[in-house]
mmCIF file of C-alpha atoms and ligand atoms in Angstrom:
data_model
loop_
_atom_site.group_PDB
_atom_site.id
_atom_site.type_symbol
_atom_site.label_atom_id
_atom_site.label_comp_id
_atom_site.label_asym_id
_atom_site.label_seq_id
_atom_site.Cartn_x
_atom_site.Cartn_y
_atom_site.Cartn_z
ATOM 1 C CA MET A 28 -0.104 0.005 -0.031
ATOM 2 C CA PRO A 29 1.455 3.815 -1.085
ATOM 3 C CA SER A 30 2.084 5.830 2.107
ATOM 4 C CA LYS A 31 -0.287 8.440 3.007
ATOM 5 C CA SER A 32 1.598 11.385 1.562
ATOM 6 C CA GLU A 33 1.760 9.524 -1.668
ATOM 7 C CA LEU A 34 -2.103 9.190 -1.718
ATOM 8 C CA LYS A 35 -2.040 12.936 -0.601
ATOM 9 C CA ASP A 36 0.170 14.032 -3.743
ATOM 10 C CA ARG A 37 -1.825 12.087 -6.262
ATOM 11 C CA TYR A 38 -4.813 13.631 -5.087
ATOM 12 C CA ARG A 39 -3.698 17.166 -4.880
ATOM 13 C CA GLY A 40 -2.105 16.551 -8.517
ATOM 14 C CA VAL A 41 -5.411 15.439 -10.008
ATOM 15 C CA MET A 42 -7.195 18.393 -8.176
ATOM 16 C CA ASP A 43 -4.729 21.042 -9.798
ATOM 17 C CA ARG A 44 -5.204 19.206 -13.186
ATOM 18 C CA VAL A 45 -8.735 19.507 -13.077
ATOM 19 C CA ALA A 46 -8.602 22.956 -11.804
ATOM 20 C CA ALA A 47 -6.527 23.797 -14.423
ATOM 21 C CA ALA A 48 -8.371 22.262 -17.377
ATOM 22 C CA ALA A 49 -11.646 24.085 -16.060
ATOM 23 C CA GLU A 50 -9.660 27.583 -16.223
ATOM 24 C CA ARG A 51 -8.799 26.494 -19.604
ATOM 25 C CA SER A 52 -12.522 25.927 -20.741
ATOM 26 C CA GLY A 53 -13.474 29.204 -19.259
ATOM 27 C CA ARG A 54 -14.928 27.894 -15.928
ATOM 28 C CA ARG A 55 -14.179 27.530 -12.433
ATOM 29 C CA PRO A 56 -12.131 24.785 -10.637
ATOM 30 C CA GLU A 57 -15.390 24.227 -8.615
ATOM 31 C CA ASP A 58 -17.500 23.777 -11.491
ATOM 32 C CA VAL A 59 -16.189 20.658 -12.275
ATOM 33 C CA LEU A 60 -16.947 17.509 -9.638
ATOM 34 C CA VAL A 61 -14.410 14.799 -9.279
ATOM 35 C CA VAL A 62 -15.900 11.455 -8.481
ATOM 36 C CA ALA A 63 -12.954 9.130 -7.219
ATOM 37 C CA VAL A 64 -13.728 5.705 -8.198
ATOM 38 C CA THR A 65 -12.359 3.366 -5.807
ATOM 39 C CA LYS A 66 -12.070 0.236 -7.523
ATOM 40 C CA THR A 67 -8.317 -0.151 -7.204
ATOM 41 C CA ALA A 68 -8.735 1.244 -3.608
ATOM 42 C CA GLY A 69 -7.996 -0.085 -0.137
ATOM 43 C CA PRO A 70 -10.123 1.078 2.721
ATOM 44 C CA ASP A 71 -7.528 2.847 4.358
ATOM 45 C CA GLU A 72 -6.992 5.104 1.222
ATOM 46 C CA ILE A 73 -10.589 5.468 0.942
ATOM 47 C CA ARG A 74 -10.745 6.865 4.641
ATOM 48 C CA GLN A 75 -7.900 8.499 4.085
ATOM 49 C CA LEU A 76 -9.592 10.498 0.862
ATOM 50 C CA ILE A 77 -12.267 11.062 3.094
ATOM 51 C CA ASP A 78 -10.427 12.665 5.868
ATOM 52 C CA MET A 79 -8.576 15.170 3.006
ATOM 53 C CA GLY A 80 -12.603 16.365 2.806
ATOM 54 C CA HIS A 81 -13.411 14.330 -0.280
ATOM 55 C CA VAL A 82 -17.228 13.694 -0.956
ATOM 56 C CA ASP A 83 -18.081 11.956 -4.255
ATOM 57 C CA LEU A 84 -16.491 8.309 -4.418
ATOM 58 C CA GLY A 85 -17.703 5.929 -7.476
ATOM 59 C CA GLU A 86 -18.145 2.295 -7.678
ATOM 60 C CA ASN A 87 -18.666 -0.048 -10.484
ATOM 61 C CA ARG A 88 -19.920 -3.134 -8.774
ATOM 62 C CA VAL A 89 -23.113 -3.329 -6.664
ATOM 63 C CA GLN A 90 -21.466 -5.647 -4.353
ATOM 64 C CA GLN A 91 -18.390 -3.580 -3.877
ATOM 65 C CA LEU A 92 -20.451 -0.458 -3.696
ATOM 66 C CA GLN A 93 -22.590 -2.142 -0.509
ATOM 67 C CA GLN A 94 -19.370 -3.240 1.245
ATOM 68 C CA ARG A 95 -17.724 0.462 0.723
ATOM 69 C CA ALA A 96 -20.853 2.342 1.441
ATOM 70 C CA ALA A 97 -21.348 0.406 4.675
ATOM 71 C CA MET A 98 -17.636 0.935 5.591
ATOM 72 C CA THR A 99 -17.898 4.788 5.122
ATOM 73 C CA ASP A 100 -20.874 5.182 7.247
ATOM 74 C CA GLU A 101 -19.499 3.341 9.743
ATOM 75 C CA PHE A 102 -15.987 5.639 9.629
ATOM 76 C CA LEU A 103 -18.247 8.856 9.166
ATOM 77 C CA GLY A 104 -20.172 7.703 12.387
ATOM 78 C CA ARG A 105 -17.152 7.248 14.355
ATOM 79 C CA ARG A 106 -15.654 10.683 13.118
ATOM 80 C CA GLN A 107 -18.600 12.323 14.214
ATOM 81 C CA GLN A 108 -18.836 10.665 17.657
ATOM 82 C CA MET A 109 -15.034 11.961 18.036
ATOM 83 C CA GLY A 110 -16.946 15.785 17.526
ATOM 84 C CA GLY A 111 -14.449 16.370 14.794
ATOM 85 C CA SER A 112 -11.891 17.227 17.347
ATOM 86 C CA ASP A 113 -8.976 16.276 15.485
ATOM 87 C CA ALA A 114 -7.380 17.975 12.589
ATOM 88 C CA THR A 115 -9.222 16.242 10.036
ATOM 89 C CA GLU A 116 -11.410 17.968 7.018
ATOM 90 C CA ALA A 117 -14.009 14.457 7.054
ATOM 91 C CA PRO A 118 -17.162 15.797 5.429
ATOM 92 C CA ALA A 119 -20.435 15.231 7.259
ATOM 93 C CA GLU A 120 -21.415 12.483 4.271
ATOM 94 C CA VAL A 121 -20.052 10.836 1.133
ATOM 95 C CA ARG A 122 -22.432 10.402 -1.814
ATOM 96 C CA TRP A 123 -21.741 7.350 -3.660
ATOM 97 C CA HIS A 124 -21.966 6.854 -7.596
ATOM 98 C CA MET A 125 -22.838 4.121 -9.532
ATOM 99 C CA THR A 126 -20.715 4.214 -12.610
ATOM 100 C CA GLY A 127 -20.640 0.396 -13.868
ATOM 101 C CA HIS A 128 -23.312 -1.610 -15.563
ATOM 102 C CA LEU A 129 -26.287 -2.017 -13.577
ATOM 103 C CA GLN A 130 -28.507 -5.457 -13.982
ATOM 104 C CA ARG A 131 -32.328 -5.032 -13.057
ATOM 105 C CA ASN A 132 -32.031 -7.353 -10.353
ATOM 106 C CA LYS A 133 -29.652 -5.287 -8.650
ATOM 107 C CA VAL A 134 -31.662 -1.783 -8.536
ATOM 108 C CA LYS A 135 -33.574 -2.536 -5.646
ATOM 109 C CA ALA A 136 -30.293 -3.271 -3.448
ATOM 110 C CA VAL A 137 -28.429 0.016 -5.064
ATOM 111 C CA LEU A 138 -31.129 2.351 -4.815
ATOM 112 C CA PRO A 139 -30.851 3.434 -1.058
ATOM 113 C CA LEU A 140 -26.962 3.845 -1.431
ATOM 114 C CA VAL A 141 -26.687 6.139 -4.071
ATOM 115 C CA ARG A 142 -26.720 9.670 -5.115
ATOM 116 C CA LEU A 143 -26.320 9.238 -9.015
ATOM 117 C CA ILE A 144 -26.666 6.496 -11.359
ATOM 118 C CA HIS A 145 -24.491 7.117 -14.319
ATOM 119 C CA SER A 146 -25.062 4.222 -16.172
ATOM 120 C CA VAL A 147 -28.603 3.769 -17.358
ATOM 121 C CA ASP A 148 -28.305 2.114 -20.778
ATOM 122 C CA SER A 149 -31.898 0.682 -21.536
ATOM 123 C CA LEU A 150 -35.676 1.353 -21.361
ATOM 124 C CA ARG A 151 -36.231 -1.694 -19.419
ATOM 125 C CA LEU A 152 -33.514 -0.613 -16.625
ATOM 126 C CA ALA A 153 -35.178 2.780 -16.396
ATOM 127 C CA GLU A 154 -38.637 1.182 -15.860
ATOM 128 C CA GLU A 155 -37.177 -1.096 -12.926
ATOM 129 C CA LEU A 156 -35.592 2.129 -11.751
ATOM 130 C CA GLU A 157 -38.728 3.986 -11.570
ATOM 131 C CA ALA A 158 -40.638 1.183 -10.395
ATOM 132 C CA GLN A 159 -38.044 0.648 -7.492
ATOM 133 C CA GLY A 160 -38.123 4.233 -6.694
ATOM 134 C CA ALA A 161 -41.975 4.524 -6.605
ATOM 135 C CA ARG A 162 -42.001 1.934 -4.147
ATOM 136 C CA ALA A 163 -39.502 3.281 -2.134
ATOM 137 C CA GLU A 164 -41.112 6.734 -2.349
ATOM 138 C CA ARG A 165 -37.905 8.076 -3.685
ATOM 139 C CA ASP A 166 -36.692 10.091 -6.738
ATOM 140 C CA VAL A 167 -33.916 8.861 -8.496
ATOM 141 C CA GLN A 168 -31.442 10.863 -10.400
ATOM 142 C CA VAL A 169 -29.802 9.175 -13.550
ATOM 143 C CA LEU A 170 -27.288 9.681 -16.412
ATOM 144 C CA ILE A 171 -28.015 8.314 -19.660
ATOM 145 C CA GLN A 172 -24.597 6.088 -20.494
ATOM 146 C CA VAL A 173 -23.901 7.022 -24.379
ATOM 147 C CA ASN A 174 -21.931 4.593 -26.532
ATOM 148 C CA ILE A 175 -20.738 7.284 -28.455
ATOM 149 C CA ALA A 176 -17.921 5.499 -30.468
ATOM 150 C CA GLY A 177 -20.050 2.520 -31.178
ATOM 151 C CA GLU A 178 -17.543 0.374 -29.546
ATOM 152 C CA ALA A 179 -19.175 -3.326 -29.303
ATOM 153 C CA GLN A 180 -17.803 -4.378 -26.362
ATOM 154 C CA LYS A 181 -19.070 -1.119 -24.407
ATOM 155 C CA HIS A 182 -22.233 -0.723 -22.689
ATOM 156 C CA GLY A 183 -24.442 2.315 -23.547
ATOM 157 C CA VAL A 184 -27.110 3.880 -25.891
ATOM 158 C CA ALA A 185 -26.206 4.266 -29.354
ATOM 159 C CA LEU A 186 -25.910 7.708 -30.308
ATOM 160 C CA PRO A 187 -29.313 8.061 -32.507
ATOM 161 C CA ALA A 188 -31.226 6.527 -29.503
ATOM 162 C CA VAL A 189 -30.503 9.049 -26.909
ATOM 163 C CA GLU A 190 -33.214 11.412 -27.511
ATOM 164 C CA HIS A 191 -35.912 9.212 -27.476
ATOM 165 C CA LEU A 192 -34.582 7.186 -24.282
ATOM 166 C CA SER A 193 -34.757 10.829 -22.874
ATOM 167 C CA GLU A 194 -37.985 11.509 -23.772
ATOM 168 C CA GLN A 195 -39.227 8.032 -22.165
ATOM 169 C CA ILE A 196 -37.478 8.942 -18.851
ATOM 170 C CA GLU A 197 -38.838 12.178 -18.906
ATOM 171 C CA THR A 198 -42.343 10.844 -18.693
ATOM 172 C CA MET A 199 -41.459 9.092 -15.590
ATOM 173 C CA VAL A 200 -42.392 10.362 -12.121
ATOM 174 C CA ARG A 201 -39.878 9.107 -9.811
ATOM 175 C CA LEU A 202 -36.952 9.169 -12.392
ATOM 176 C CA GLN A 203 -34.838 12.722 -12.840
ATOM 177 C CA LEU A 204 -32.497 12.945 -15.993
ATOM 178 C CA ARG A 205 -29.529 14.535 -14.979
ATOM 179 C CA GLY A 206 -27.640 14.344 -18.101
ATOM 180 C CA LEU A 207 -25.244 11.913 -20.039
ATOM 181 C CA MET A 208 -22.139 9.826 -19.017
ATOM 182 C CA VAL A 209 -19.516 8.759 -21.756
ATOM 183 C CA ILE A 210 -16.564 6.349 -21.772
ATOM 184 C CA GLY A 211 -13.834 7.315 -23.860
ATOM 185 C CA PRO A 212 -11.907 4.448 -25.753
ATOM 186 C CA ASN A 213 -9.186 3.219 -24.166
ATOM 187 C CA THR A 214 -6.028 5.196 -25.302
ATOM 188 C CA ASP A 215 -2.580 6.112 -24.881
ATOM 189 C CA ASP A 216 -3.030 9.531 -26.460
ATOM 190 C CA PRO A 217 -6.219 11.581 -24.707
ATOM 191 C CA GLU A 218 -5.948 13.622 -27.628
ATOM 192 C CA GLN A 219 -7.483 10.814 -29.617
ATOM 193 C CA ASN A 220 -10.181 11.008 -27.638
ATOM 194 C CA ARG A 221 -11.040 14.660 -27.889
ATOM 195 C CA ASP A 222 -13.096 14.084 -30.788
ATOM 196 C CA VAL A 223 -15.316 11.614 -29.132
ATOM 197 C CA PHE A 224 -15.959 14.181 -26.549
ATOM 198 C CA GLU A 225 -16.719 16.935 -28.642
ATOM 199 C CA ARG A 226 -19.411 14.861 -29.988
ATOM 200 C CA ALA A 227 -20.556 14.072 -26.632
ATOM 201 C CA ALA A 228 -21.019 17.646 -25.694
ATOM 202 C CA ASP A 229 -22.810 18.459 -28.721
ATOM 203 C CA LEU A 230 -25.135 15.660 -27.842
ATOM 204 C CA PHE A 231 -25.739 17.227 -24.706
ATOM 205 C CA ARG A 232 -26.689 20.521 -26.381
ATOM 206 C CA GLU A 233 -29.252 18.773 -28.471
ATOM 207 C CA VAL A 234 -30.808 16.820 -25.808
ATOM 208 C CA ARG A 235 -30.771 20.150 -23.592
ATOM 209 C CA ALA A 236 -32.861 21.649 -26.486
ATOM 210 C CA SER A 237 -35.046 18.841 -27.171
ATOM 211 C CA GLY A 238 -37.632 19.788 -24.301
ATOM 212 C CA VAL A 239 -35.978 17.844 -21.108
ATOM 213 C CA ASN A 240 -36.194 19.730 -17.770
ATOM 214 C CA THR A 241 -33.437 21.988 -18.368
ATOM 215 C CA ASP A 242 -33.156 22.912 -14.558
ATOM 216 C CA ARG A 243 -31.732 19.669 -14.071
ATOM 217 C CA PHE A 244 -30.719 18.087 -17.253
ATOM 218 C CA ASN A 245 -27.147 19.598 -16.284
ATOM 219 C CA ILE A 246 -24.556 16.899 -15.830
ATOM 220 C CA LEU A 247 -22.086 15.971 -18.262
ATOM 221 C CA SER A 248 -20.058 12.618 -16.893
ATOM 222 C CA MET A 249 -16.895 11.896 -19.266
ATOM 223 C CA GLY A 250 -13.063 11.707 -18.489
ATOM 224 C CA MET A 251 -11.006 8.974 -16.552
ATOM 225 C CA SER A 252 -7.604 8.931 -15.362
ATOM 226 C CA ASP A 253 -5.849 8.853 -19.064
ATOM 227 C CA ASP A 254 -8.089 11.602 -20.774
ATOM 228 C CA PHE A 255 -9.898 13.874 -17.694
ATOM 229 C CA GLU A 256 -8.347 17.091 -18.877
ATOM 230 C CA VAL A 257 -9.286 16.780 -22.742
ATOM 231 C CA ALA A 258 -12.926 15.782 -21.142
ATOM 232 C CA ILE A 259 -13.241 18.800 -19.309
ATOM 233 C CA GLU A 260 -11.782 21.029 -21.997
ATOM 234 C CA GLU A 261 -14.558 19.759 -24.421
ATOM 235 C CA GLY A 262 -17.119 20.289 -21.649
ATOM 236 C CA ALA A 263 -17.285 17.636 -19.142
ATOM 237 C CA ASN A 264 -18.518 18.551 -15.656
ATOM 238 C CA VAL A 265 -18.052 15.232 -14.029
ATOM 239 C CA VAL A 266 -15.007 13.578 -14.428
ATOM 240 C CA ARG A 267 -14.512 10.136 -13.007
ATOM 241 C CA VAL A 268 -10.726 9.503 -11.817
ATOM 242 C CA GLY A 269 -9.643 5.954 -10.203
ATOM 243 C CA ARG A 270 -5.918 5.182 -11.002
ATOM 244 C CA ALA A 271 -4.942 8.669 -11.142
ATOM 245 C CA ILE A 272 -5.574 8.998 -7.438
ATOM 246 C CA PHE A 273 -5.471 5.268 -6.114
ATOM 247 C CA GLY A 274 -2.235 4.291 -8.106
ATOM 248 C CA ASP A 275 -2.318 1.034 -10.096
ATOM 249 C CA GLN A 276 -2.195 -1.208 -7.299
ATOM 250 C CA THR A 277 -5.120 -4.054 -7.322
ATOM 251 C CA ASN A 278 -6.664 -3.815 -4.227
ATOM 252 C CA GLY A 279 -10.031 -4.089 -5.769
ATOM 253 C CA ASP A 280 -11.159 -6.522 -7.991
ATOM 254 C CA PRO A 281 -9.051 -7.359 -11.099
ATOM 255 C CA ASP A 282 -12.029 -8.197 -13.355
ATOM 256 C CA ASP A 283 -13.270 -4.629 -13.137
ATOM 257 C CA ARG A 284 -9.639 -3.018 -14.749
HETATM 258 C C1 PLP B 309 -12.979 2.362 -13.917
HETATM 259 C C2 PLP B 309 -13.669 3.439 -14.229
HETATM 260 C C3 PLP B 309 -13.314 4.719 -14.212
HETATM 261 C C4 PLP B 309 -12.081 5.103 -13.371
HETATM 262 O O1 PLP B 309 -10.899 4.791 -14.218
HETATM 263 P P1 PLP B 309 -9.430 4.995 -14.056
HETATM 264 O O2 PLP B 309 -9.006 4.651 -15.292
HETATM 265 O O3 PLP B 309 -9.011 4.156 -13.049
HETATM 266 O O4 PLP B 309 -9.420 6.719 -13.615
HETATM 267 C C5 PLP B 309 -14.193 5.510 -14.389
HETATM 268 N N1 PLP B 309 -15.510 5.204 -15.139
HETATM 269 C C6 PLP B 309 -16.079 4.044 -15.333
HETATM 270 C C7 PLP B 309 -17.288 3.508 -15.458
HETATM 271 C C8 PLP B 309 -15.206 3.122 -14.692
HETATM 272 O O5 PLP B 309 -15.295 1.747 -14.982
#
C-alpha cells in the first residue's frame, strides 16, 4: 500500500490538473466535480481521501458498492462521535455514484446507497428504476450512458437512440434525468478522444434543447485517469478518476480493470 503522503500528492495533483483544465475551458475549478472511483483502492485509502475532505466516490459493481458504503458510513459515524476534534476535514457525509453497468435485479439493493446512477443504458432498466423508486417513495437521479464511439464491447445507448430514451425517461415520475455519461475509448493518447468528447458535448446540447427539464439536465460525466483534462476542455463537468488518485495497485477486483 502506498504511503499516506503519496496518496495526498496524487490527489492534490489530480485536483490541480482538474482546476487548470476548468480554467482553460472558461470555468471555475469548483464547476467540475471529481468522482473518485474506488475500484483499485483499499479501505484505508478511501478513509484517507475522506479525511482530506473528499465527498464524491464511485464504484462499478453493486457488491463492492454495498461493502464500501457500509464502511464509509461506519467511518463517518465514528468521526462524528469524536466531535471532529482532531485535524480532519472529513465531510458529514459522502455521496456514492454507481458508474458501472447495472442489472435490473440489483436495482433494489443499490437504490438506497447512491446519489447518482451514471449508467442507464436501456428502457427496461429505466422502468425498473422507476418502479423501485416509486416503491421506496424516492426520486432517482440518473444519467444516460451513451456509446458515442459505437464500440461493440461497451455498454451504452447508441447515439441515435439517446433522444428517444431521454423523452421516455422524462415521462417517468420518480426518475430525474440529470444528463449523459460517456466512456472514451482506451487509448495512450488522450488527444485521440477529443473528437468523441466533442461529439458527446454536442449531443448533450441537443438533448438539452429537445424539451427535457433543463433545470436538472445539467451533468456531462466524461473523462477518466488517462483523458480527464481533454474531457473537461470539451465540456465535462463531472470526471470519474480512479488510478490517477489511487495508483495502479490491485486492491480492488482485478476483473474490473
Ligand atoms: C474504472 C472506471 C473509471 C475510473 O477509471 P480510471 O482509468 O482508473 O480513472 C471511471 N468510470 C468508469 C465507468 C469506470 O469503470
